[in-house]
Coordinates of C-alpha atoms in Angstrom, one line a residue:
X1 CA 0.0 0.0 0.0
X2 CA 3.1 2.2 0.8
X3 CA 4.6 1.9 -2.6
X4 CA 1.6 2.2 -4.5
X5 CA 0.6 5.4 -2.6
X6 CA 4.5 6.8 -3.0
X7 CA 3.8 5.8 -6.9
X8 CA 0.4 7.8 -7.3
X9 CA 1.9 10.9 -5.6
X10 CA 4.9 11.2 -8.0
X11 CA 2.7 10.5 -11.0
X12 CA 0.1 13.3 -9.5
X13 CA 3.0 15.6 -9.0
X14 CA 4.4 14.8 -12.5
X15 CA 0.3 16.2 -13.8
X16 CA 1.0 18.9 -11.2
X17 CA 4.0 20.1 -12.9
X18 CA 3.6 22.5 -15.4
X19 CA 6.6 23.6 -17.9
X20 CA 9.5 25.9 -17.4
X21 CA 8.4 29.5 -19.8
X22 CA 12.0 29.3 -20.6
X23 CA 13.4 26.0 -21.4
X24 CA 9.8 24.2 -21.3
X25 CA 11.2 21.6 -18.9
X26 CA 8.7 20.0 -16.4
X27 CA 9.1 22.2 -13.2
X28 CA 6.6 22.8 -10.1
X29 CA 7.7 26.3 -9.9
X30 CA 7.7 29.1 -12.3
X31 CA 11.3 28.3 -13.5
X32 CA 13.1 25.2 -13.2
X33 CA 16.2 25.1 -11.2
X34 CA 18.7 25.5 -14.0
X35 CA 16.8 28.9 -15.2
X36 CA 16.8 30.2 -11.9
X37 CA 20.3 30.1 -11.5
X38 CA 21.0 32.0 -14.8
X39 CA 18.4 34.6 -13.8
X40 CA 19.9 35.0 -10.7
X41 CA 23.4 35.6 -12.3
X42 CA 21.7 38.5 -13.9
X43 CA 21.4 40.0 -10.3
X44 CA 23.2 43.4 -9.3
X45 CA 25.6 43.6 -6.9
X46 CA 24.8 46.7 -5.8
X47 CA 20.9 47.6 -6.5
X48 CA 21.7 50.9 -4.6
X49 CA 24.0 52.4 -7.0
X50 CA 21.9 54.9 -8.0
X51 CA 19.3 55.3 -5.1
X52 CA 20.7 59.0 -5.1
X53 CA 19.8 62.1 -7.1
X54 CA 16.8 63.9 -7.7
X55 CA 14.7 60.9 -9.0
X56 CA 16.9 57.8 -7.2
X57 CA 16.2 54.3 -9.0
X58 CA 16.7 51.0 -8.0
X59 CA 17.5 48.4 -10.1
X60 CA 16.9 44.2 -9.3
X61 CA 19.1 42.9 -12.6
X62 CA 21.4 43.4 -15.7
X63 CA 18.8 43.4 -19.1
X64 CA 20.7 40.9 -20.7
X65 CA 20.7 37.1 -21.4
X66 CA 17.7 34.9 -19.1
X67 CA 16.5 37.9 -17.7
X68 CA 15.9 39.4 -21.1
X69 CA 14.1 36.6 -22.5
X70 CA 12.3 36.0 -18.8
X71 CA 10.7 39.9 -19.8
X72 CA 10.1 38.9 -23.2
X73 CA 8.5 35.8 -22.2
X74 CA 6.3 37.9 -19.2
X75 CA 5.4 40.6 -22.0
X76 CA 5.1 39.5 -25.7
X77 CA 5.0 35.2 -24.9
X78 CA 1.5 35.8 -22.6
X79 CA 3.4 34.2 -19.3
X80 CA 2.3 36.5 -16.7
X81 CA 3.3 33.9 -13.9
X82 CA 6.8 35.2 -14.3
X83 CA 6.0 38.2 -12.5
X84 CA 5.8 36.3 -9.1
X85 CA 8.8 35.3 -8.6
X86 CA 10.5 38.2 -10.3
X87 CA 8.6 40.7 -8.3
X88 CA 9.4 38.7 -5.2
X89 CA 13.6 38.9 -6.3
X90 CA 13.2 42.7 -6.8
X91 CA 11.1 43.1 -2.9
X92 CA 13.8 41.0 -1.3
X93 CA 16.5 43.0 -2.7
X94 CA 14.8 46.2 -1.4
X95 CA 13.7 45.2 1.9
X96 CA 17.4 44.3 2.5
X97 CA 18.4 47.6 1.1
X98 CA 16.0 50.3 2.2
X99 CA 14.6 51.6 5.8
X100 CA 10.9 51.2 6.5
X101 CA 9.2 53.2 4.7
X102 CA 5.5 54.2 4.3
X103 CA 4.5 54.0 0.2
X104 CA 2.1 53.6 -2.0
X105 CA 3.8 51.5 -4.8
X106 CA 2.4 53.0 -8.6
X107 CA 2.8 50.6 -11.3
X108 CA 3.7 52.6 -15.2
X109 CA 0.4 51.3 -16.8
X110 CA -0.2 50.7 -20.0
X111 CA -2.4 52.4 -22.6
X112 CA -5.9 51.1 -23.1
X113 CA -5.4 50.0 -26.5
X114 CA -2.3 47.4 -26.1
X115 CA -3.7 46.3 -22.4
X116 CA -6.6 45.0 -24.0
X117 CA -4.1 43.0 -26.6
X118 CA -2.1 41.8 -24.1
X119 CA -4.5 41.0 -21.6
X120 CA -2.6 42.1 -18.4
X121 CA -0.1 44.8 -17.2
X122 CA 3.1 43.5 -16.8
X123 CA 4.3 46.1 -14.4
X124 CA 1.1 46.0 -12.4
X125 CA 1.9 41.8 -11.8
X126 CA 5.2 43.0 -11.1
X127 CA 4.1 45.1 -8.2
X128 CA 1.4 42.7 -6.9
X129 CA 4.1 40.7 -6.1
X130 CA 6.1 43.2 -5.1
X131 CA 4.0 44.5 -2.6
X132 CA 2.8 41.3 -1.1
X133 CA 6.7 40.9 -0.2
X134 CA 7.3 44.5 0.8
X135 CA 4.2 44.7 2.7
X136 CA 3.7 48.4 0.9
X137 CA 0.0 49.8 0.1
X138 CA -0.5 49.2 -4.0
X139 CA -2.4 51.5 -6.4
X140 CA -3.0 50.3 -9.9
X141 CA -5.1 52.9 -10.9
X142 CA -2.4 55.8 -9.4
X143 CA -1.9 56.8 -13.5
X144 CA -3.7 56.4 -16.6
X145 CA -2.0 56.4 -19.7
X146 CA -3.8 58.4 -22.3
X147 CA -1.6 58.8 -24.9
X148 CA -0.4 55.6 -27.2
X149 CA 3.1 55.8 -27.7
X150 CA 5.6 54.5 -30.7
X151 CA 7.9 51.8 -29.2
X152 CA 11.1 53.2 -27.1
X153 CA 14.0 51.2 -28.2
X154 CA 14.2 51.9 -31.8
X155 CA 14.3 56.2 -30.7
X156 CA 16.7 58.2 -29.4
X157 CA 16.9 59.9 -26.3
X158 CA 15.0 63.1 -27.5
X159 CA 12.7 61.6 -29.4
X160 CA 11.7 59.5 -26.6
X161 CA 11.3 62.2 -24.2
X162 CA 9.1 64.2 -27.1
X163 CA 7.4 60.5 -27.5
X164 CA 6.1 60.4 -24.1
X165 CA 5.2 64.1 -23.3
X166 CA 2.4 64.6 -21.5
X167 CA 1.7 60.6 -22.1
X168 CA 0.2 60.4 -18.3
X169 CA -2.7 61.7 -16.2
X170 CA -4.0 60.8 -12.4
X171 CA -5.8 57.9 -12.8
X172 CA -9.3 57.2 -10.8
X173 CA -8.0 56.8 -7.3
X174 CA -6.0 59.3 -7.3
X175 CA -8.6 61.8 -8.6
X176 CA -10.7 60.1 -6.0
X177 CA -8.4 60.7 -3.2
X178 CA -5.0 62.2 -3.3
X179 CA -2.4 59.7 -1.3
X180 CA -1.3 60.3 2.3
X181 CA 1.8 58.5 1.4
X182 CA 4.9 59.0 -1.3
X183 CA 4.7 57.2 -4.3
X184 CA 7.5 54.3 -5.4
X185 CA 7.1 54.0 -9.3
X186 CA 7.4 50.5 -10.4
X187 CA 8.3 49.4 -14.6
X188 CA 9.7 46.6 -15.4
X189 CA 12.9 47.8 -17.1
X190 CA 14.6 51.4 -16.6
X191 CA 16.4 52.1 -19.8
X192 CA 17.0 56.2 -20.5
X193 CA 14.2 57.3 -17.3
X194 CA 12.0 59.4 -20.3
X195 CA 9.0 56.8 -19.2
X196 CA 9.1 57.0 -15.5
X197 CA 9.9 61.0 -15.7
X198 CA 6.8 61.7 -17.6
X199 CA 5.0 59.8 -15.2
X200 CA 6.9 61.7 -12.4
X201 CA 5.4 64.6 -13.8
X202 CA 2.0 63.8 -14.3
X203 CA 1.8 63.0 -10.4
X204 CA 3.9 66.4 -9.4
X205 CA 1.9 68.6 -10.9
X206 CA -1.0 67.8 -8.6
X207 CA 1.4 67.9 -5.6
X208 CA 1.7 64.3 -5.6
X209 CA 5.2 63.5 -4.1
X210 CA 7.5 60.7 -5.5
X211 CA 10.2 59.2 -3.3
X212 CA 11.8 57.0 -6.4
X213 CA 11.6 54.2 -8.8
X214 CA 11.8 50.5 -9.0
X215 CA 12.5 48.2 -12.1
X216 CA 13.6 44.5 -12.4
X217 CA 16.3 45.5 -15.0
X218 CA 18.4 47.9 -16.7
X219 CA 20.5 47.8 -19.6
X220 CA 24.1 48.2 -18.4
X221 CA 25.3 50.2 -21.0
X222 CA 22.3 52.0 -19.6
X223 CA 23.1 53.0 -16.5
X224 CA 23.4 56.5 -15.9
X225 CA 26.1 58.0 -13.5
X226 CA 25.5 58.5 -10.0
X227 CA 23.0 61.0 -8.6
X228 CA 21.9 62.1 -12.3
X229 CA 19.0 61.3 -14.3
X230 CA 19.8 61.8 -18.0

């Protein structure tokens, strides 16, 4: 009875198991083992490095290799179960870096017109898992996005800037109630800053203070000097 009890659990775990977004091998978590350790050999050494400046960022990962291709797979493959662990890396990182602090974490949404194509907001999985690790108040509806932008990477660093002008407004909750609390911007990768300083705007204007941002990656060659936003 012992055996034939071990056997059924294995073959029920082997149904449980679902595969790996990366490598497609069998795996009861989001990643198998061996993609895990390549994303975390995308991890910073110092997240900190640029939690300075006017607009201070914090960074989980290098954009490059599995951690590329884990974003891809979160935005463009429809794998939004990546964002769990990936927001839980990025709120480990921070709650070893950072003092207690009282936030309301803003996720960079999406227009109207892709959400509805892709189905979800990256970012705003990100931050759900994000918070539920940090503990920090979450408001997805912070900022609406009202203007469709061109994609970034193809455009250079003015044109992005003129891309994204005036590209964000309060959203709902924020019109409904302005928070008591400084907002933590989250994206999901911080290339030149021409998204998340639109959106810094947006919320400054009403007197809405922001104490920084939050990303799971940045390009290296990307990464701007210390205490300056470019």
């Amino acid at each position: 009875m012992a055996n034939w009890t071990l056997n059924f659990q294995s073959l029920l775990n082997l149904f449980l198991e679902s595969q790996c977004p990366l490598c497609q091998r069998p795996t009861p978590q989001e990643f198998c083992q061996d993609c895990t350790r390549q994303l975390q050999r995308c991890k910073l050494s110092n997240h900190q490095e640029f939690w300075q400046g006017e607009l201070p960022v914090f960074v989980w990962g290098n954009y490059s290799g599995t951690l590329k291709r884990a974003i891809a797979a979160l935005k463009y493959d429809n794998q939004p179960q990546i964002a769990k662990p990936l927001g839980q890396w990025l709120a480990q990182a921070w709650l070893n870096s950072q003092p207690q602090q009282k936030l309301v974490v803003v996720p960079i949404p999406l227009h109207a017109a892709k959400l509805k194509i892709r189905g979800y907001n990256q970012a705003e999985l990100l931050a759900e898992s994000f918070c539920h690790f940090t503990g920090l108040g979450l408001q997805p509806q912070g900022l609406k996005r009202i203007k469709a932008t061109d994609a970034q990477f193809s455009l250079s660093g003015s044109q992005r800037e003129e891309n994204l002008a005036d590209a964000f407004v309060l959203g709902t909750e924020f019109h409904r109630q302005r928070p008591n609390n400084r907002v933590l911007l989250l994206d999901d990768i911080y290339t030149t800053g021409a998204t998340v300083r639109s959106a810094v705007q947006a919320l400054q204007k009403q007197g809405i203070a922001v104490y920084g941002v939050v990303a799971i990656a940045t390009p290296s060659r990307n990464m701007l000097p210390k205490g300056k936003i470019k």
